[in-house]
mmCIF file of C-alpha atoms in Angstrom:
data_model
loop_
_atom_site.group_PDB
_atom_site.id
_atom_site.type_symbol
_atom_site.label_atom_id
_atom_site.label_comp_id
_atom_site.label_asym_id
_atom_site.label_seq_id
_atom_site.Cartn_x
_atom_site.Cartn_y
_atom_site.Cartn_z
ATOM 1 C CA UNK A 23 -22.544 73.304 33.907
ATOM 2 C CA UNK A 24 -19.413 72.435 31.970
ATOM 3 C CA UNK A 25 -16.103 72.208 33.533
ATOM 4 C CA UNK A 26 -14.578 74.855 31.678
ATOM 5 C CA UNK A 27 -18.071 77.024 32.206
ATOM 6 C CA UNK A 28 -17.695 76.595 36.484
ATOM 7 C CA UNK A 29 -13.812 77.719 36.453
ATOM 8 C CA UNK A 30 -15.091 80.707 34.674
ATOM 9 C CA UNK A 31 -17.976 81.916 36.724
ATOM 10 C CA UNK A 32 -15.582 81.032 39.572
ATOM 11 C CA UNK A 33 -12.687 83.368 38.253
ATOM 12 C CA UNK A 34 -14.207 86.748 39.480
ATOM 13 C CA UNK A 35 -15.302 85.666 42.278
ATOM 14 C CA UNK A 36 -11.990 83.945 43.408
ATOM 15 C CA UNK A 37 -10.303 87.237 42.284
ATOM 16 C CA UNK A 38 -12.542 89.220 44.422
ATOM 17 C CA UNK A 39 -11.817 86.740 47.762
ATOM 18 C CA UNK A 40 -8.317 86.996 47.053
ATOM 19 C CA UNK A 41 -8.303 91.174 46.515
ATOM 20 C CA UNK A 42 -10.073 90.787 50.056
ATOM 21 C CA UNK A 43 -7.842 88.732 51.909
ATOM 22 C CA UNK A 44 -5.114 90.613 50.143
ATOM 23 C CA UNK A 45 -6.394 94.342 52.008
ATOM 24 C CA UNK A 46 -6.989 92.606 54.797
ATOM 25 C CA UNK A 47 -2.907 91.256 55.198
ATOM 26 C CA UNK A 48 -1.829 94.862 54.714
ATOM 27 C CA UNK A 49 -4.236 96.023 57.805
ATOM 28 C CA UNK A 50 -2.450 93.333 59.902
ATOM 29 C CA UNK A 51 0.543 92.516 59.892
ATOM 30 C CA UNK A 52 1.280 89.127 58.748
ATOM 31 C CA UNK A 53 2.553 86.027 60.645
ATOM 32 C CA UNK A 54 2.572 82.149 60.409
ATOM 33 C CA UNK A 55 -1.182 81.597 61.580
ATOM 34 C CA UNK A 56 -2.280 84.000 58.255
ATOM 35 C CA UNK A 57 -0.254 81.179 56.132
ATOM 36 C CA UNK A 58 -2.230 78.283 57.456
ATOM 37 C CA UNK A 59 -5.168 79.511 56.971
ATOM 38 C CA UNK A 60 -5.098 80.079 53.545
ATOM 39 C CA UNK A 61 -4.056 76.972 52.688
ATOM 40 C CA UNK A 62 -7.239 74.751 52.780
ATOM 41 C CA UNK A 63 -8.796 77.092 50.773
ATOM 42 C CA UNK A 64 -6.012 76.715 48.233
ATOM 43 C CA UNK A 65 -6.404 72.613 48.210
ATOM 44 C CA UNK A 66 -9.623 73.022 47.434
ATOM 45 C CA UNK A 67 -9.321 75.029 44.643
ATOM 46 C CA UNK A 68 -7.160 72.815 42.953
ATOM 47 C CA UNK A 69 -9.545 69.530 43.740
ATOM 48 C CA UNK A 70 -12.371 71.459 41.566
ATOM 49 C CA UNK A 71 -9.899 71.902 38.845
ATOM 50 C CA UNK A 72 -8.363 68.874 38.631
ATOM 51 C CA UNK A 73 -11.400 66.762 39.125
ATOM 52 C CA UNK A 74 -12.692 67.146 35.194
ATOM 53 C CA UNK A 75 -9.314 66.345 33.888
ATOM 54 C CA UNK A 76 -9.118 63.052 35.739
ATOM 55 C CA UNK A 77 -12.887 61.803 34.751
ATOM 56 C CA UNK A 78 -11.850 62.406 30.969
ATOM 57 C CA UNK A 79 -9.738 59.420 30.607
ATOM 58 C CA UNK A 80 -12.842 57.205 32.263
ATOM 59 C CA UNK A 81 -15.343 58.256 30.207
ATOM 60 C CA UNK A 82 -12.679 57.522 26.786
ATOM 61 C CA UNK A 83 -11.839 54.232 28.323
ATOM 62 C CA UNK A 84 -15.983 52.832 29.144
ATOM 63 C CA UNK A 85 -16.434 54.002 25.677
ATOM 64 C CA UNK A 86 -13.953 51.815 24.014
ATOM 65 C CA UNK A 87 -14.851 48.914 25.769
ATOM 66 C CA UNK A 88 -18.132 48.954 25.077
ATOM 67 C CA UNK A 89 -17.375 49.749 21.442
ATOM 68 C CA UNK A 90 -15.122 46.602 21.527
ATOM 69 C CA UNK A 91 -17.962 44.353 22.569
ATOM 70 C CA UNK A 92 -20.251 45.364 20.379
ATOM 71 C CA UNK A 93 -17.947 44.311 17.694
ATOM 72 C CA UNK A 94 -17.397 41.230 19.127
ATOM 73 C CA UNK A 95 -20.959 40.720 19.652
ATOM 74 C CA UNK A 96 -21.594 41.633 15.914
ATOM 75 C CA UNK A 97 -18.869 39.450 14.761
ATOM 76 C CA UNK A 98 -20.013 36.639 16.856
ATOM 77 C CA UNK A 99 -23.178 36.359 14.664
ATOM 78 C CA UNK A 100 -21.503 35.066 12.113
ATOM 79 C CA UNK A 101 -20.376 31.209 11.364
ATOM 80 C CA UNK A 102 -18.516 30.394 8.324
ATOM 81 C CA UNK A 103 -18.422 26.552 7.638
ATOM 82 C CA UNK A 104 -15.611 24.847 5.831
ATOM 83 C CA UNK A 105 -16.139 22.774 3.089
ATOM 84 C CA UNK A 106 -14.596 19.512 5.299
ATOM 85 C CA UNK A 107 -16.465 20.436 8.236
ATOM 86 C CA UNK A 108 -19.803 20.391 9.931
ATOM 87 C CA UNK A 109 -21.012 22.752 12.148
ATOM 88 C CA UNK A 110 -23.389 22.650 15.098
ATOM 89 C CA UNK A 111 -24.852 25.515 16.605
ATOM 90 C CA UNK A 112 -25.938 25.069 20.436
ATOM 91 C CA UNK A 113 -27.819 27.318 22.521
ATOM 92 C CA UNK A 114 -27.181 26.789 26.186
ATOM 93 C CA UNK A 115 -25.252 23.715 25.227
ATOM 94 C CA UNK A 116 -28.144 22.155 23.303
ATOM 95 C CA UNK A 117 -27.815 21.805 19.517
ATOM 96 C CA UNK A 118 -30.378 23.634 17.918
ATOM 97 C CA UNK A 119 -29.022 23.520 14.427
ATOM 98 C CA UNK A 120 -26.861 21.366 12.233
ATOM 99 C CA UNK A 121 -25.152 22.880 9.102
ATOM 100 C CA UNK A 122 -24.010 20.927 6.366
ATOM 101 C CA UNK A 123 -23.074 22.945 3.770
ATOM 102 C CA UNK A 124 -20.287 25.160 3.664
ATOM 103 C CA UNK A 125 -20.706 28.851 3.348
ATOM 104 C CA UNK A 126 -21.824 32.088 6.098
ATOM 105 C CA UNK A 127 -24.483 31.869 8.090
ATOM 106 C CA UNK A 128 -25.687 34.205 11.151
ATOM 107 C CA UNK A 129 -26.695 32.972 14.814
ATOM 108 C CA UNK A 130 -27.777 34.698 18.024
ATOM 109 C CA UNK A 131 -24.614 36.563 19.761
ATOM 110 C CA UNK A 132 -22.423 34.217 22.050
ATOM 111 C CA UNK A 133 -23.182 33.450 24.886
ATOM 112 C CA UNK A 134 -26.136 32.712 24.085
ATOM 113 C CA UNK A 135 -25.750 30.521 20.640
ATOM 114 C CA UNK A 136 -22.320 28.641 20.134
ATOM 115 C CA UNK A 137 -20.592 26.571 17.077
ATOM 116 C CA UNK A 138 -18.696 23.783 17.449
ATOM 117 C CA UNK A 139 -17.120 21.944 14.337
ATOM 118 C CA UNK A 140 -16.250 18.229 13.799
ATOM 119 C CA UNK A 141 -14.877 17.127 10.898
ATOM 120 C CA UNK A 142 -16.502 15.165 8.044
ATOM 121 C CA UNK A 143 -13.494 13.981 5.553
ATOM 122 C CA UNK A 144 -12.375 10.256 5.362
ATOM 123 C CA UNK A 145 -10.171 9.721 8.815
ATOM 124 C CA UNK A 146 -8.324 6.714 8.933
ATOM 125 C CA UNK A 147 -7.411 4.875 12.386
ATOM 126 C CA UNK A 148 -5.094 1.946 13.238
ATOM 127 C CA UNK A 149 -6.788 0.227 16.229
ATOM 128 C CA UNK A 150 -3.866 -1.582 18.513
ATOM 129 C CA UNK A 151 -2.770 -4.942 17.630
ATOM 130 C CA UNK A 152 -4.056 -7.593 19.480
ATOM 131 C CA UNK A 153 -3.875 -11.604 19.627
ATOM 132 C CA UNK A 154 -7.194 -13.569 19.082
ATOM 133 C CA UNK A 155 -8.086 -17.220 19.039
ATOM 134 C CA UNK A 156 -9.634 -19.043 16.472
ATOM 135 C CA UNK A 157 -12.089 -22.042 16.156
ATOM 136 C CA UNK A 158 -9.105 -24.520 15.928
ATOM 137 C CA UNK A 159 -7.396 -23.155 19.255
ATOM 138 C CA UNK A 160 -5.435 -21.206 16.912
ATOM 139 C CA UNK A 161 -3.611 -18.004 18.417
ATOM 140 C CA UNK A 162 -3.243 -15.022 16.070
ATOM 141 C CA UNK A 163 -2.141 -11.688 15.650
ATOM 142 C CA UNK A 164 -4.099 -9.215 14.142
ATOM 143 C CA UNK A 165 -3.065 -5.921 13.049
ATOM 144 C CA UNK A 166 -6.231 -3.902 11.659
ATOM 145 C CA UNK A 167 -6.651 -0.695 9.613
ATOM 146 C CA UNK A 168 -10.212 1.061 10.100
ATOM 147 C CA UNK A 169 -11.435 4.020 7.521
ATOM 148 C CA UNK A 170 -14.358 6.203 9.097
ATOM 149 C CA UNK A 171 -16.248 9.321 9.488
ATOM 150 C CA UNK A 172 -19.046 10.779 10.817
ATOM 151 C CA UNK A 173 -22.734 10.253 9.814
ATOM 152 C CA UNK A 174 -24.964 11.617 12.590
ATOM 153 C CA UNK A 175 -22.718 15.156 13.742
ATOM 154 C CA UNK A 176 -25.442 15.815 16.317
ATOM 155 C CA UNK A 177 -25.690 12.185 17.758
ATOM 156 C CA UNK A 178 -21.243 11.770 17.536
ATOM 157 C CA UNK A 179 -21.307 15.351 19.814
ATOM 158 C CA UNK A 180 -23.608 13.640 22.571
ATOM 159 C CA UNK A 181 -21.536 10.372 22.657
ATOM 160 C CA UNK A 182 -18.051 11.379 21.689
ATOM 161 C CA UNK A 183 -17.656 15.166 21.487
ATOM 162 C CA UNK A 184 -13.840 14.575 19.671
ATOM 163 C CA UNK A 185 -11.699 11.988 17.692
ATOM 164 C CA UNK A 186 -9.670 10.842 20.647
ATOM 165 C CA UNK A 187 -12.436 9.578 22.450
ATOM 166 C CA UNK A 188 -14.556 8.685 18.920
ATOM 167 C CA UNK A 189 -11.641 6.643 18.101
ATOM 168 C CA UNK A 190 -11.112 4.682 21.745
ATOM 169 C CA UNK A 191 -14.775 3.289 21.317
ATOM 170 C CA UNK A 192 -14.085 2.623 17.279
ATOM 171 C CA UNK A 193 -10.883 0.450 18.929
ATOM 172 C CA UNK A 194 -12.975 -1.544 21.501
ATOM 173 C CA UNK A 195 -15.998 -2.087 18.488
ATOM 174 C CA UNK A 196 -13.889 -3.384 16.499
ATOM 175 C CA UNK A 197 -11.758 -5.586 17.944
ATOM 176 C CA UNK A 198 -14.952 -6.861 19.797
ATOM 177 C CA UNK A 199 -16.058 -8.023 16.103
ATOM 178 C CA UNK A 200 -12.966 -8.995 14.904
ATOM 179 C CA UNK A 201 -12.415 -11.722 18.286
ATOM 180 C CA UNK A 202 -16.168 -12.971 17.954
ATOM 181 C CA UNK A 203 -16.181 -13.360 14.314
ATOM 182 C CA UNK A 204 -12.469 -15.178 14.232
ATOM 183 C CA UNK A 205 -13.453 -17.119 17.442
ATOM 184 C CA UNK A 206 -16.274 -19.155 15.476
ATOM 185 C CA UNK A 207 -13.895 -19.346 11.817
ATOM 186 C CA UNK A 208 -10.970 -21.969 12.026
ATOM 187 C CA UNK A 209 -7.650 -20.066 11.108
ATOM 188 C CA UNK A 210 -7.803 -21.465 7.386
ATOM 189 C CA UNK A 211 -10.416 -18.865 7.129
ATOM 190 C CA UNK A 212 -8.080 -16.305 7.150
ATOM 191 C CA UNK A 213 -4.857 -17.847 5.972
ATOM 192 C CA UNK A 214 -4.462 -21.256 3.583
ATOM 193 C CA UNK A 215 -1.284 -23.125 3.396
ATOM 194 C CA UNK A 216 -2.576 -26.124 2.219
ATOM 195 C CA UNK A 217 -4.142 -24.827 -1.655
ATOM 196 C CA UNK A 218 -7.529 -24.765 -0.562
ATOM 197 C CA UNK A 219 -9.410 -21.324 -0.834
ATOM 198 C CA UNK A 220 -9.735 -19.329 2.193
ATOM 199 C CA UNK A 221 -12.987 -17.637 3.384
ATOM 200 C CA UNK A 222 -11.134 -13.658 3.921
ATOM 201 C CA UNK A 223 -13.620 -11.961 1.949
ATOM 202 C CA UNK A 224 -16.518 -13.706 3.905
ATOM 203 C CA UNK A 225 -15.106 -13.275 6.811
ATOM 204 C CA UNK A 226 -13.627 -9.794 6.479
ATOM 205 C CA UNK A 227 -17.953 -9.019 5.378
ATOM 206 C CA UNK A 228 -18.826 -10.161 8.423
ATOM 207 C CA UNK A 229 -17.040 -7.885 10.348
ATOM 208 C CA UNK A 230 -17.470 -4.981 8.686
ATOM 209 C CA UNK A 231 -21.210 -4.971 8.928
ATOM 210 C CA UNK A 232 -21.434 -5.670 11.904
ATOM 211 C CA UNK A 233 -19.304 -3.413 13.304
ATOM 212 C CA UNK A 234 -20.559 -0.751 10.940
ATOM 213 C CA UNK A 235 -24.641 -0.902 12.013
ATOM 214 C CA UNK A 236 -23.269 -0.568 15.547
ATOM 215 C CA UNK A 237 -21.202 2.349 15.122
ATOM 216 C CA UNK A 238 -23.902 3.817 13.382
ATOM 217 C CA UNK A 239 -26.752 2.915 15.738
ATOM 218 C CA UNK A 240 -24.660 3.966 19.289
ATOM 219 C CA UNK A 241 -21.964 6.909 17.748
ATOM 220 C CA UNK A 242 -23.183 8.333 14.493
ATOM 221 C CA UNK A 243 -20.027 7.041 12.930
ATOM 222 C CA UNK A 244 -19.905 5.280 9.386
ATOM 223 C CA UNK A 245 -17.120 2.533 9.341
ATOM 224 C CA UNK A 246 -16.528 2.343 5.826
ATOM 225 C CA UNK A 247 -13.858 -0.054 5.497
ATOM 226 C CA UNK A 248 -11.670 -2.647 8.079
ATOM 227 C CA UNK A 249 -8.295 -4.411 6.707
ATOM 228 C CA UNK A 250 -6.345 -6.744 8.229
ATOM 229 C CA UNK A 251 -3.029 -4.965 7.880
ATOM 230 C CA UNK A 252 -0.937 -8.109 8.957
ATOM 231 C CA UNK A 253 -2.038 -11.252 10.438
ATOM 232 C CA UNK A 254 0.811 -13.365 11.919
ATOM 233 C CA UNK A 255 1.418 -16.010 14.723
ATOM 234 C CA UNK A 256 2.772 -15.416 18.494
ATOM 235 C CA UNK A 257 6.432 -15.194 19.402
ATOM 236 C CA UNK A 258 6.428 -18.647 21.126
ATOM 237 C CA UNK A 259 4.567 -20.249 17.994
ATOM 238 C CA UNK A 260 6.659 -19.415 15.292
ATOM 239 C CA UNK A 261 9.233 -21.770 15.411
ATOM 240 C CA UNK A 262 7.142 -24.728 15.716
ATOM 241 C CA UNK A 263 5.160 -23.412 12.247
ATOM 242 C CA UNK A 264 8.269 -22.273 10.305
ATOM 243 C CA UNK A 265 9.460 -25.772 11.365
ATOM 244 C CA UNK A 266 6.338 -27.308 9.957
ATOM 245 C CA UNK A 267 6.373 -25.503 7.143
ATOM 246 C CA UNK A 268 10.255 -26.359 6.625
ATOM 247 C CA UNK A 269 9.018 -30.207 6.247
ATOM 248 C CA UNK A 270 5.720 -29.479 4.178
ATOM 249 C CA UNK A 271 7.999 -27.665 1.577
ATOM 250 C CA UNK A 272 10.668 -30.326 1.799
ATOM 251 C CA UNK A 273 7.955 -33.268 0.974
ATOM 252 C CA UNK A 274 6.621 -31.186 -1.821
ATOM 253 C CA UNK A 275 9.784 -30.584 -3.147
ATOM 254 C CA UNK A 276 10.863 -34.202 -2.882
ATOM 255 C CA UNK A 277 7.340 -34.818 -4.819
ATOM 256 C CA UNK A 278 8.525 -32.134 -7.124
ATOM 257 C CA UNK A 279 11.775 -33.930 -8.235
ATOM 258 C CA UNK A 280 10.541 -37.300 -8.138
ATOM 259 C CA UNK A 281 7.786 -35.986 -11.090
ATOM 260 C CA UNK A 282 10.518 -34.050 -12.585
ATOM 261 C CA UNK A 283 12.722 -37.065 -12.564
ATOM 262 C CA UNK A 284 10.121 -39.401 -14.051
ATOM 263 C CA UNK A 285 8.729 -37.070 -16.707
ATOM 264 C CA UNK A 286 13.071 -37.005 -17.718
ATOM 265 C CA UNK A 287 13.264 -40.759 -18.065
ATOM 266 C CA UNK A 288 9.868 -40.507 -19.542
ATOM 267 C CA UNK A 289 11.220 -38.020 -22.359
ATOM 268 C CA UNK A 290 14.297 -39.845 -22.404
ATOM 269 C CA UNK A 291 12.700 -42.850 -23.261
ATOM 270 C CA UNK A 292 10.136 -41.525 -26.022
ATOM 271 C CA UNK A 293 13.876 -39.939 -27.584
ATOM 272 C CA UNK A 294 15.165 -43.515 -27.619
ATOM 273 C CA UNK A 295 12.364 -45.144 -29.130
ATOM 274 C CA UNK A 296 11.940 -42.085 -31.609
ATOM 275 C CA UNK A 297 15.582 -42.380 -32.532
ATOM 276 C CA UNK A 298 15.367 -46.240 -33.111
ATOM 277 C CA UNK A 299 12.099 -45.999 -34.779
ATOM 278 C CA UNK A 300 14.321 -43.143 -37.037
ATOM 279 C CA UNK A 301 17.110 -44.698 -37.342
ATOM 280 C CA UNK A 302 15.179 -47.960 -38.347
ATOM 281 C CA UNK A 303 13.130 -46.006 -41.248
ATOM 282 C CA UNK A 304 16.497 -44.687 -42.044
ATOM 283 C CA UNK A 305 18.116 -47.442 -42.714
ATOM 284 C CA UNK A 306 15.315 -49.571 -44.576
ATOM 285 C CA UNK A 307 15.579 -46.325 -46.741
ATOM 286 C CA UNK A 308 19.200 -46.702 -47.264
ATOM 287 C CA UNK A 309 18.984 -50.609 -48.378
ATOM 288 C CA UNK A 310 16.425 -50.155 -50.580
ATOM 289 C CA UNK A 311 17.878 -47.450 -52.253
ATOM 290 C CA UNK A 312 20.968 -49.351 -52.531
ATOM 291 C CA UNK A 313 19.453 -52.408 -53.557
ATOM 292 C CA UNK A 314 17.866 -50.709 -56.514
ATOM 293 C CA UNK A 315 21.366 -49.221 -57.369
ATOM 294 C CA UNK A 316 23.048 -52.979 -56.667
ATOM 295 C CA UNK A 317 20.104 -53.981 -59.385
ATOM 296 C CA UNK A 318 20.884 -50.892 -61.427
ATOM 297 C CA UNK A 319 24.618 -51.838 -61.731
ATOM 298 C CA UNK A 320 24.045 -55.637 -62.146
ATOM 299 C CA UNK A 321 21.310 -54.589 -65.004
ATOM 300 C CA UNK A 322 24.062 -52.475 -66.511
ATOM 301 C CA UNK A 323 26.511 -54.954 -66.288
ATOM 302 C CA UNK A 324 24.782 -57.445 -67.845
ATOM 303 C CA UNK A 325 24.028 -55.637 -70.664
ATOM 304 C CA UNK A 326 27.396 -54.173 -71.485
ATOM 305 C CA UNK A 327 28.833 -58.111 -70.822
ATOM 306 C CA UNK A 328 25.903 -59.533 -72.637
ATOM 307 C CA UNK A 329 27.456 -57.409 -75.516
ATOM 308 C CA UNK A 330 31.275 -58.674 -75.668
ATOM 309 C CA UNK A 331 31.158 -62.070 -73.283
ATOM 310 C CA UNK A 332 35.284 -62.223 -73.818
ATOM 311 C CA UNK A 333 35.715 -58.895 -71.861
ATOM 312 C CA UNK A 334 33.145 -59.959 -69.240
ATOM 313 C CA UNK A 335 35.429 -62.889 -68.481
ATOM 314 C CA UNK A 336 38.439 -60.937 -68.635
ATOM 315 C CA UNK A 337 36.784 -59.172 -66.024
ATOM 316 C CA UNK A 338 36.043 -61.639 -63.760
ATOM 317 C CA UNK A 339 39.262 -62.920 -63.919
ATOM 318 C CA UNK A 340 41.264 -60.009 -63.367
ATOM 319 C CA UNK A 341 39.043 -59.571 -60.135
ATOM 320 C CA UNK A 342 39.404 -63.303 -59.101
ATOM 321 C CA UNK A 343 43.810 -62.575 -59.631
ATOM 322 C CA UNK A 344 43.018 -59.273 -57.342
ATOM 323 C CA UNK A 345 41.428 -61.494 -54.262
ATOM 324 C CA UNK A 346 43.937 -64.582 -54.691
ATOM 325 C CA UNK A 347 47.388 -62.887 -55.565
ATOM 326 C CA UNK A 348 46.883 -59.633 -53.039
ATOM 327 C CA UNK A 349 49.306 -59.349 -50.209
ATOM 328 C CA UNK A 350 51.862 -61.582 -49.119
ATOM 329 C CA UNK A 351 49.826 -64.713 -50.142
ATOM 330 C CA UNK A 352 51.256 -67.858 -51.238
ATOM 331 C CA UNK A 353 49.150 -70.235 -53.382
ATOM 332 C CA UNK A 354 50.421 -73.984 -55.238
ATOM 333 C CA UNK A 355 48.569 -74.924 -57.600
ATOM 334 C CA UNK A 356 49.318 -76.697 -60.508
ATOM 335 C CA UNK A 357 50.323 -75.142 -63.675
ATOM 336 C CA UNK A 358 47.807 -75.846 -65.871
ATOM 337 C CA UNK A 359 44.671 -74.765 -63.726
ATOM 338 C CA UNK A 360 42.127 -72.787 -65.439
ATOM 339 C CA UNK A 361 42.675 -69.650 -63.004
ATOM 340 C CA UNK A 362 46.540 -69.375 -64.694
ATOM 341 C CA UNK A 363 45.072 -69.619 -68.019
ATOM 342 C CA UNK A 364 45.144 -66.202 -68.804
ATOM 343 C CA UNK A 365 48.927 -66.059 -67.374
ATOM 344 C CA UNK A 366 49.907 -68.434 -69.572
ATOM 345 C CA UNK A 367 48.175 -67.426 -72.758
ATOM 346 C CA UNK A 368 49.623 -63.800 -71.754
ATOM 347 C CA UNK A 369 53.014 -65.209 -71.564
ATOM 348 C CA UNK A 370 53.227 -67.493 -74.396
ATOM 349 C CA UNK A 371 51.986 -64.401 -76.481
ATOM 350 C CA UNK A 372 55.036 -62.716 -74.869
ATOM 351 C CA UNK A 373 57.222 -65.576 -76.631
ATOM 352 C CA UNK A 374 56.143 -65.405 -80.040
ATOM 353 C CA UNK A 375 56.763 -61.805 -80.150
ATOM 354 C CA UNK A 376 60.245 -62.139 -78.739
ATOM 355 C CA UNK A 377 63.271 -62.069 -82.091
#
């Protein structure tokens, strides 16, 4: 019977116990021991009244909850997978599914099927630097650069479970390979100071597979890539290199200028002998060509002389008084030499013409 139903049918019959007890305190008279006795009756009426109100707020509270994990439940059978993710459903902690490709998918309720996601872009890792030796007793410093991800999901959950851990064991692989591989390669292999060509590619192969098949085999991870990010010498080895290096460079550059210096006094020379050999041509050039103008004259001369023989001894004379009487010379000779001819015909010509 409903709550509100039992105060009802109650009601008359509470009425009629209290109409009782009322006719029966106006037969006696009343006193403190009629009080008292009324009172457990009157706790007791309010317990049945109060008791439905109470259980309300129970009954609203049980529902909710269970409405809540229902949703929860319902929502729980549902896995969306991103794009750069995988996702691995496990039942009891046993994969019972691997999904690939991104999009929804449904699963039994959790607890009893769960998803756990590892991601599957490109990660890239810088393994700790770390001094090897090499086939000459070489000592080196490596820093390395490794690019991964993961291949096998289900086989990287049972051996790794995250990247921290995935990327401890990808430190200790590789720099295992990198110290066995440099250990049997002379340091040349890496680095060349000398011109000749170095073996880094070859090497750098090497390493890469086999790191890579073991990652693969033991963690489901895919090593795609391993760089040497910067290879360089110990502290306490340094000096005695850059020393080395100091006189290597100072011989070549002594080499350097002693070539340069020949090749000069070898251009310097082939100048010389091109400037004689010019100079030379030059001046053949010049005689000949004034040769043939000496011949030109004399041919010229001759003719015009050949024409009038008086002036062509004139000539010659005047140029024979030009060589003898020029400057302060002083010459005896008698008067009558041929040379003063012409000085005396010139000034007995003078003479007659004189009044």
């Amino acid at each position: 019977m409903p709550p509100r139903a039992r105060s009802h049918a109650l009601s008359p019959a509470s009425r009629g116990a209290r109409g009782g007890l009322a006719r029966r305190r106006e037969n006696r008279a009343p006193g403190p021991r009629g009080r008292e006795g009324l009172r457990p009756l009157a706790a007791a009426a309010a317990r049945r009244e109060e008791g439905p109100v109470k259980a309300r707020p129970r009954v609203l509270a049980l529902v909710g909850a269970v409405a809540a994990l229902t949703a929860l439940a319902v929502w729980s059978c549902f896995v969306v997978v991103d794009v750069t993710e995988y996702g691995l459903v496990l039942r009891f902690g046993r994969v019972v599914r691997v999904v690939r490709e991104p999009g929804l998918y449904l699963k039994r309720p959790y607890p009893l099927e769960s998803v756990v996601r590892l991601d599957r872009r490109l990660l890239i890792f810088r393994p700790v630097t770390a001094e090897f030796l090499s086939n000459n007793k070489k000592n080196l410093v490596i820093h390395s650069l490794v690019t991964w991800r993961i291949s096998d999901p289900e086989r990287f959950l049972a051996t790794t479970a995250d990247r921290p851990t995935a990327e401890r064991r990808i430190s200790d692989l590789v720099l295992t390979k990198i110290g066995s591989v440099v250990g049997s390669h002379p340091s040349t292999a890496l680095v060349s100071v000398d011109g000749h060509p170095s073996q880094f590619d070859e090497v750098m192969g090497r390493i890469v597979a086999e790191a890579r098949g073991h990652a693969i085999a033991q963690y489901g991870i895919d090593l795609v890539d391993i760089r040497l990010r910067q290879l360089s010498l110990p502290e306490q080895n340094r000096a005695n290199v850059f020393e080395r290096m100091r006189a290597e460079r100072g011989k070549i550059a002594t080499q350097y200028r002693s070539e340069g210096e020949r090749e000069f006094k070898k251009v310097v020379a082939e100048a010389d002998r091109e400037k004689t050999r010019i100079l030379a041509e030059a001046y053949r050039e010049a005689e000949r060509t004034k040769g043939e103008g000496d011949a030109r004259a004399m041919r010229i001369y001759a003719e015009a002389f050949g024409k009038n023989p008086q002036l062509y001894k004139f000539r010659r004379t005047l140029q024979a008084y030009e060589k003898i009487l020029g400057g302060n010379t002083t010459i005896f000779l008698p008067a009558d030499a041929e040379v003063f001819r012409l000085l005396g015909d010139a000034g007995k010509s003078k003479k007659g013409k004189s009044p």
